[in-house]
Coordinates of C-alpha atoms in Angstrom, one line a residue:
M1 CA -26.5 -82.0 -27.2
N2 CA -25.8 -79.6 -30.1
A3 CA -25.6 -76.6 -27.7
A4 CA -23.1 -78.5 -25.5
R5 CA -20.9 -79.3 -28.4
I6 CA -20.9 -75.7 -29.5
F7 CA -20.1 -74.5 -26.0
G8 CA -17.3 -77.0 -25.8
L9 CA -15.8 -75.9 -29.1
T10 CA -16.2 -72.2 -28.1
A11 CA -14.4 -72.9 -24.8
A12 CA -11.6 -74.7 -26.5
L13 CA -11.1 -71.9 -29.0
A14 CA -11.1 -69.3 -26.2
L15 CA -8.4 -71.3 -24.3
A16 CA -6.3 -71.7 -27.4
S17 CA -6.6 -68.0 -28.1
G18 CA -5.5 -67.2 -24.6
A19 CA -2.6 -69.6 -24.8
A20 CA -1.5 -68.0 -28.1
R21 CA -1.7 -64.5 -26.5
A22 CA 0.4 -65.7 -23.6
Q23 CA 3.0 -67.2 -26.0
V24 CA 3.2 -63.9 -27.9
A25 CA 3.6 -61.9 -24.6
H26 CA 6.3 -64.4 -23.5
Q27 CA 8.2 -64.0 -26.7
Q28 CA 8.0 -60.2 -26.4
L29 CA 9.2 -60.3 -22.8
V30 CA 12.1 -62.6 -23.8
S31 CA 13.0 -60.2 -26.7
L32 CA 12.9 -57.2 -24.3
A33 CA 15.1 -59.0 -21.7
Q34 CA 17.7 -60.0 -24.3
D35 CA 17.8 -56.5 -25.7
M36 CA 18.3 -55.1 -22.2
I37 CA 21.0 -57.5 -21.3
Y38 CA 23.1 -57.3 -24.5
T39 CA 22.7 -53.6 -24.9
T40 CA 23.6 -53.0 -21.3
A41 CA 26.6 -55.3 -21.8
A42 CA 27.8 -53.2 -24.8
V43 CA 27.3 -49.9 -23.0
Y44 CA 28.9 -51.1 -19.7
P45 CA 31.6 -53.5 -20.8
M46 CA 33.3 -53.8 -17.4
S47 CA 30.0 -55.0 -15.9
A48 CA 29.5 -57.4 -18.8
T49 CA 33.0 -58.9 -18.2
F50 CA 32.3 -59.1 -14.4
L51 CA 29.0 -61.0 -15.2
G52 CA 30.7 -63.3 -17.7
I53 CA 29.0 -62.0 -20.8
P54 CA 31.6 -62.6 -23.6
G55 CA 32.8 -60.2 -26.1
H56 CA 33.6 -57.1 -24.0
D57 CA 36.9 -57.9 -22.4
G58 CA 39.4 -55.0 -22.5
E59 CA 36.7 -52.5 -23.3
L60 CA 35.9 -49.5 -21.1
E61 CA 32.9 -47.2 -21.0
A62 CA 33.5 -43.5 -21.3
P63 CA 30.9 -41.7 -19.1
S64 CA 29.8 -38.3 -20.2
E65 CA 26.6 -36.2 -20.3
A66 CA 25.8 -37.6 -23.7
F67 CA 26.4 -41.2 -22.4
R68 CA 24.0 -40.5 -19.4
A69 CA 21.4 -39.0 -21.7
A70 CA 21.5 -41.9 -24.0
Q71 CA 21.2 -44.4 -21.1
V72 CA 18.1 -42.5 -19.8
Q73 CA 16.6 -42.6 -23.3
R74 CA 17.2 -46.4 -23.5
L75 CA 15.6 -46.9 -20.1
N76 CA 12.6 -44.9 -21.1
E77 CA 12.2 -46.9 -24.4
W78 CA 12.5 -50.2 -22.5
R79 CA 9.9 -49.0 -20.0
E80 CA 7.5 -48.1 -22.8
R81 CA 8.0 -51.5 -24.5
L82 CA 7.3 -53.2 -21.2
E83 CA 4.1 -51.1 -20.7
R84 CA 2.9 -52.0 -24.2
I85 CA 3.5 -55.7 -23.5
A86 CA 1.8 -55.5 -20.1
A87 CA -1.2 -53.6 -21.6
G88 CA -2.1 -56.8 -23.5
F89 CA -2.2 -58.9 -20.4
D90 CA -5.5 -60.4 -19.2
A91 CA -6.3 -62.9 -16.5
Q92 CA -4.8 -65.7 -18.5
T93 CA -1.5 -64.0 -19.3
S94 CA -1.1 -62.6 -15.8
L95 CA -0.7 -66.0 -14.3
V96 CA 2.7 -66.9 -13.0
D97 CA 4.0 -70.4 -13.9

C-alpha cells in the first residue's frame, strides 16, 4: 500500500514536471514566433501592410548588401533559438495537440 502511494505520487510529479516543461517550450515558441513576425514586419514594411500588420503604412524597405546580410544574420539567430528550444523536447513536449 505504501509503495503504491509512493509510485502514484512519483508519477504525478513526473507528469507535472513534463507539463511544466511543455509550457515553457510553448512560451519560448510563442516568443520566437512573435519576434519573427514583428521584426520581419519592421524590416519588410510593404509586406506588413499587405498582411494587415499595423504601424508600417507608408514605409519602404531599402534593399542593399548590408540589408541582406542583416536578414541572413537574423534568420540564423532565429534558427539557433529554435534549435535550442527543440533540444529540450522529449516524448511529452513533442506531442501535437
